[in-house]
Tab-separated table of C-alpha atoms and ligand atoms in Angstrom:
chain	number	residue	atom	x	y	z
A	1	MET	CA	11.904	14.907	0.907
A	2	SER	CA	14.662	17.387	0.349
A	3	ALA	CA	17.949	16.670	-1.402
A	4	GLY	CA	21.276	15.893	0.211
A	5	ASN	CA	20.562	13.514	3.104
A	6	ASN	CA	22.283	10.182	2.437
A	7	SER	CA	20.428	8.290	5.128
A	8	GLN	CA	17.105	8.779	3.392
A	9	VAL	CA	15.410	5.717	2.113
A	10	ALA	CA	12.192	5.217	0.194
A	11	LEU	CA	10.914	1.832	1.212
A	12	VAL	CA	8.435	0.530	-1.335
A	13	LEU	CA	6.196	-2.216	0.043
A	14	PHE	CA	5.116	-4.199	-2.945
A	15	GLY	CA	2.579	-6.964	-3.365
A	16	PRO	CA	-0.972	-7.737	-4.465
A	17	PRO	CA	-3.996	-6.451	-2.528
A	18	GLY	CA	-4.228	-8.444	0.682
A	19	SER	CA	-0.519	-9.283	0.842
A	20	GLY	CA	-0.195	-7.368	4.129
A	21	LYS	CA	1.335	-4.098	2.919
A	22	GLY	CA	-0.897	-1.964	5.119
A	23	THR	CA	-0.307	-4.084	8.216
A	24	GLN	CA	3.456	-4.073	7.660
A	25	ALA	CA	3.488	-0.351	6.973
A	26	LYS	CA	1.722	0.366	10.267
A	27	ILE	CA	4.272	-1.713	12.218
A	28	LEU	CA	7.275	-0.389	10.322
A	29	GLN	CA	6.423	3.293	10.438
A	30	ALA	CA	6.713	3.168	14.211
A	31	SER	CA	9.942	1.178	14.332
A	32	LEU	CA	11.699	2.849	11.405
A	33	GLY	CA	10.415	6.299	12.341
A	34	ILE	CA	9.383	7.230	8.808
A	35	PRO	CA	5.863	8.134	7.662
A	36	HIS	CA	3.530	5.652	6.047
A	37	VAL	CA	2.218	6.980	2.752
A	38	SER	CA	-0.622	4.955	1.258
A	39	THR	CA	-2.192	6.190	-1.972
A	40	GLY	CA	-5.252	4.041	-1.159
A	41	ASP	CA	-5.696	5.831	2.204
A	42	MET	CA	-5.134	9.242	0.607
A	43	LEU	CA	-7.725	8.523	-2.074
A	44	ARG	CA	-10.220	7.196	0.492
A	45	GLU	CA	-9.801	10.447	2.466
A	46	HIS	CA	-10.735	12.424	-0.646
A	47	VAL	CA	-13.782	10.204	-1.194
A	48	GLN	CA	-14.766	10.694	2.446
A	49	ALA	CA	-14.390	14.464	2.100
A	50	ASP	CA	-16.466	14.320	-1.113
A	51	ASP	CA	-14.130	16.853	-2.747
A	52	GLU	CA	-13.261	17.180	-6.442
A	53	ILE	CA	-10.676	14.378	-6.397
A	54	GLY	CA	-12.970	12.187	-4.305
A	55	ARG	CA	-15.814	12.571	-6.763
A	56	GLU	CA	-13.472	11.765	-9.674
A	57	VAL	CA	-12.169	8.518	-8.155
A	58	LYS	CA	-15.073	7.116	-6.142
A	59	ALA	CA	-16.690	4.959	-8.849
A	60	ILE	CA	-13.307	3.762	-10.152
A	61	MET	CA	-12.254	2.623	-6.691
A	62	GLN	CA	-15.568	0.929	-6.029
A	63	SER	CA	-15.126	-1.073	-9.215
A	64	GLY	CA	-11.612	-2.242	-8.249
A	65	ARG	CA	-9.865	-0.544	-11.168
A	66	LEU	CA	-6.865	1.757	-10.876
A	67	VAL	CA	-7.332	5.522	-10.853
A	68	PRO	CA	-5.444	7.571	-13.490
A	69	ASP	CA	-1.656	7.742	-13.185
A	70	ASP	CA	-1.600	11.520	-13.476
A	71	LEU	CA	-3.759	11.950	-10.428
A	72	VAL	CA	-1.848	9.598	-8.096
A	73	ASN	CA	1.483	10.890	-9.367
A	74	ARG	CA	0.448	14.433	-8.428
A	75	LEU	CA	-0.712	13.295	-4.978
A	76	ILE	CA	2.591	11.526	-4.324
A	77	GLU	CA	4.746	14.375	-5.583
A	78	LYS	CA	2.958	16.764	-3.257
A	79	ARG	CA	3.036	14.335	-0.317
A	80	ILE	CA	6.748	13.543	-0.483
A	81	SER	CA	7.557	17.246	-0.661
A	82	ARG	CA	6.340	17.645	2.909
A	83	PRO	CA	9.104	17.952	5.532
A	84	ASP	CA	7.994	14.911	7.560
A	85	THR	CA	9.424	12.735	4.765
A	86	ASP	CA	12.911	14.277	5.080
A	87	GLY	CA	14.162	11.196	6.937
A	88	GLY	CA	12.596	8.803	4.442
A	89	VAL	CA	9.227	7.411	3.493
A	90	LEU	CA	7.369	4.138	3.448
A	91	LEU	CA	5.273	3.720	0.320
A	92	ASP	CA	2.283	1.390	0.370
A	93	GLY	CA	0.274	0.787	-2.809
A	94	TYR	CA	2.431	3.041	-4.996
A	95	PRO	CA	3.763	2.625	-7.662
A	96	ARG	CA	1.208	0.357	-9.336
A	97	THR	CA	1.944	0.960	-13.040
A	98	LEU	CA	5.127	1.352	-15.066
A	99	GLU	CA	4.287	5.024	-15.598
A	100	GLN	CA	4.068	5.533	-11.821
A	101	ALA	CA	7.330	3.634	-11.281
A	102	ASP	CA	9.010	5.901	-13.793
A	103	LYS	CA	7.648	8.993	-12.050
A	104	LEU	CA	8.814	7.766	-8.637
A	105	THR	CA	12.301	6.921	-9.873
A	106	GLY	CA	12.580	10.466	-11.290
A	107	LEU	CA	11.357	12.101	-8.062
A	108	LEU	CA	13.745	10.074	-5.904
A	109	ARG	CA	16.723	10.528	-8.201
A	110	ALA	CA	16.230	14.302	-8.089
A	111	ARG	CA	16.419	14.095	-4.297
A	112	GLY	CA	19.324	11.608	-4.155
A	113	VAL	CA	17.194	9.074	-2.303
A	114	ALA	CA	17.750	5.321	-2.525
A	115	GLU	CA	14.829	3.056	-3.360
A	116	VAL	CA	14.446	-0.194	-1.436
A	117	VAL	CA	11.759	-2.493	-2.779
A	118	VAL	CA	10.307	-5.320	-0.701
A	119	HIS	CA	7.962	-7.762	-2.401
A	120	LEU	CA	5.553	-9.508	-0.030
A	121	ARG	CA	4.849	-12.864	-1.636
A	122	VAL	CA	1.515	-14.466	-0.743
A	123	ASP	CA	-0.448	-17.319	-2.289
A	124	TYR	CA	-3.617	-16.220	-4.162
A	125	ASN	CA	-6.029	-18.457	-2.226
A	126	LYS	CA	-4.782	-16.949	0.978
A	127	ILE	CA	-5.242	-13.450	-0.429
A	128	ILE	CA	-8.889	-14.025	-1.288
A	129	ALA	CA	-9.553	-15.464	2.168
A	130	ARG	CA	-7.794	-12.512	3.773
A	131	LEU	CA	-9.568	-9.820	1.789
A	132	SER	CA	-13.020	-11.259	2.239
A	133	GLY	CA	-12.452	-11.598	6.019
A	134	ARG	CA	-11.071	-8.092	6.379
A	135	ARG	CA	-12.823	-5.522	8.571
A	136	GLN	CA	-11.754	-1.959	9.229
A	137	CYS	CA	-12.479	0.666	11.821
A	138	PRO	CA	-13.951	3.686	9.979
A	139	LYS	CA	-12.680	5.989	12.740
A	140	CYS	CA	-9.014	5.031	13.375
A	141	GLY	CA	-8.283	2.805	10.356
A	142	THR	CA	-7.246	-0.266	12.390
A	143	LEU	CA	-7.466	-3.445	10.314
A	144	TYR	CA	-8.859	-6.727	11.620
A	145	ASN	CA	-9.323	-10.146	10.099
A	146	LEU	CA	-12.122	-12.466	11.130
A	147	ALA	CA	-9.845	-15.511	10.817
A	148	SER	CA	-6.404	-14.373	11.923
A	149	ASN	CA	-6.870	-11.173	13.902
A	150	PRO	CA	-10.461	-10.727	15.125
A	151	PRO	CA	-11.523	-7.849	17.403
A	152	LYS	CA	-12.099	-8.734	21.077
A	153	THR	CA	-15.810	-8.020	20.715
A	154	GLU	CA	-17.414	-9.081	17.471
A	155	GLY	CA	-17.919	-6.211	15.039
A	156	VAL	CA	-16.422	-3.521	17.295
A	157	CYS	CA	-13.025	-1.757	17.236
A	158	ASP	CA	-10.801	-2.624	20.243
A	159	ARG	CA	-9.407	0.897	20.319
A	160	ASP	CA	-12.384	3.204	20.101
A	161	GLY	CA	-15.508	1.044	20.107
A	162	ALA	CA	-16.600	2.120	16.598
A	163	ARG	CA	-18.619	-0.395	14.565
A	164	LEU	CA	-16.313	-2.144	12.050
A	165	ILE	CA	-17.045	-1.984	8.334
A	166	VAL	CA	-16.292	-4.044	5.230
A	167	ARG	CA	-14.552	-1.862	2.688
A	168	GLU	CA	-16.700	-1.488	-0.421
A	169	ASP	CA	-13.873	-2.929	-2.519
A	170	ASP	CA	-13.353	-5.977	-0.256
A	171	ARG	CA	-16.478	-7.624	-1.681
A	172	GLU	CA	-15.946	-10.714	-3.807
A	173	PRO	CA	-16.506	-9.423	-7.408
A	174	VAL	CA	-14.450	-6.312	-6.697
A	175	ILE	CA	-11.660	-8.422	-5.151
A	176	ARG	CA	-11.422	-10.311	-8.457
A	177	GLN	CA	-11.224	-7.049	-10.397
A	178	ARG	CA	-8.475	-5.741	-8.098
A	179	LEU	CA	-6.447	-8.912	-8.527
A	180	GLU	CA	-6.901	-8.693	-12.275
A	181	ALA	CA	-5.685	-5.071	-12.260
A	182	TYR	CA	-2.695	-6.245	-10.247
A	183	GLU	CA	-1.802	-8.972	-12.734
A	184	ARG	CA	-2.281	-6.801	-15.802
A	185	GLN	CA	-0.903	-3.437	-14.675
A	186	THR	CA	1.159	-3.938	-11.532
A	187	ARG	CA	3.006	-7.219	-12.033
A	188	PRO	CA	5.096	-5.658	-14.839
A	189	VAL	CA	6.316	-3.120	-12.243
A	190	LEU	CA	7.502	-5.990	-10.077
A	191	ASP	CA	9.438	-7.470	-12.990
A	192	TYR	CA	10.885	-4.028	-13.689
A	193	PHE	CA	12.092	-3.592	-10.082
A	194	ALA	CA	13.445	-7.153	-9.973
A	195	ARG	CA	15.557	-6.363	-13.055
A	196	THR	CA	16.677	-2.840	-12.286
A	197	CYS	CA	16.602	-2.101	-8.549
A	198	PRO	CA	19.869	-2.986	-6.759
A	199	ARG	CA	17.992	-3.286	-3.470
A	200	PHE	CA	15.083	-5.526	-4.420
A	201	TYR	CA	14.078	-8.164	-1.837
A	202	GLU	CA	11.402	-10.815	-1.584
A	203	VAL	CA	9.795	-11.789	1.696
A	204	GLU	CA	7.385	-14.647	2.354
A	205	GLY	CA	4.238	-12.841	3.535
A	206	GLY	CA	1.916	-15.835	3.898
A	207	ASP	CA	2.197	-17.667	7.188
A	208	ALA	CA	4.494	-15.896	9.642
A	209	ALA	CA	3.193	-13.471	12.261
A	210	PRO	CA	3.165	-9.818	11.127
A	211	GLU	CA	5.845	-8.890	13.710
A	212	THR	CA	8.167	-11.624	12.385
A	213	ILE	CA	7.726	-10.429	8.804
A	214	ALA	CA	8.356	-6.838	9.907
A	215	ALA	CA	11.590	-7.890	11.658
A	216	GLU	CA	12.764	-9.549	8.445
A	217	ILE	CA	12.005	-6.372	6.469
A	218	ARG	CA	13.877	-4.229	9.023
A	219	ARG	CA	16.865	-6.542	8.703
A	220	LEU	CA	16.821	-6.152	4.923
A	221	VAL	CA	16.506	-2.396	5.099
A	222	GLY	CA	19.467	-2.474	7.463
A	223	LYS	CA	17.912	-0.976	10.569
A	224	SER	CA	17.101	-3.998	12.725
B	301	AMP	P1	-5.427	0.031	-1.740
B	301	AMP	O1	-5.982	0.468	-0.436
B	301	AMP	O2	-3.951	0.322	-1.887
B	301	AMP	O3	-5.751	-1.400	-2.074
B	301	AMP	O4	-6.132	0.939	-2.859
B	301	AMP	C1	-7.537	0.950	-3.012
B	301	AMP	C2	-7.892	1.476	-4.408
B	301	AMP	O5	-7.388	2.807	-4.580
B	301	AMP	C3	-7.314	0.673	-5.564
B	301	AMP	O6	-8.098	-0.460	-5.889
B	301	AMP	C4	-7.321	1.735	-6.661
B	301	AMP	O7	-8.620	1.945	-7.181
B	301	AMP	C5	-6.909	2.990	-5.906
B	301	AMP	N1	-5.441	3.152	-5.862
B	301	AMP	C6	-4.651	3.114	-4.747
B	301	AMP	N2	-3.367	3.333	-5.067
B	301	AMP	C7	-3.333	3.494	-6.423
B	301	AMP	C8	-2.285	3.719	-7.350
B	301	AMP	N3	-1.003	3.817	-6.960
B	301	AMP	N4	-2.628	3.829	-8.667
B	301	AMP	C9	-3.907	3.745	-9.074
B	301	AMP	N5	-4.936	3.500	-8.252
B	301	AMP	C10	-4.666	3.390	-6.924
């Protein structure tokens, strides 16, 4: 993101794991025409590549805890300096701590970019059901859910035929740890945005179809 373009917006999709941030981000990046930046995806790519960062974060991610602020802050700073974010950016899974929120606010202020925060509200029981039924294509990243959005053929990606996997951190004990990290470290960020961000919105993310929720978010961002 470079300075001086008033139409830029940093849309922060906020919510606990399993609230639908990734699904919404995939729909919205196409319709809003801004890139989807997910710290979770970026970190998983490093783990996949087995590089220095990947080796540092692998065990932390597998346990469901958050990786150090310094590391994700550096990844985000680098990522939003790339020219494809000049028209705006859609942030998924960042910021997750007050220190990250502070870093983001500083980066955006320096670039004159407005922050729009959308909180996807979803009941906890629903979240656990969603996460434990989640399957992902290891090749193209498409997400499925055994209950609400199953693949056409069991266990196989509709797009490229790859065998679907359960993410290591979508297993029950790790899900609990991720939700605990959310409550302890990330919920304070939500309270902070609710108090300080002039464009903070809440959207019911539980029952409606993903496209309906995305339309509501587009309306709030002002680009429907
Ligand atoms: P996600 O795909 O967003 O649920 O992220 C998967 C995992 O990556 C999390 O459980 C954390 O271990 C790590 N992670 C992703 N984003 C962040 C972040 N902003 N801060 C710290 N850890 C993160």
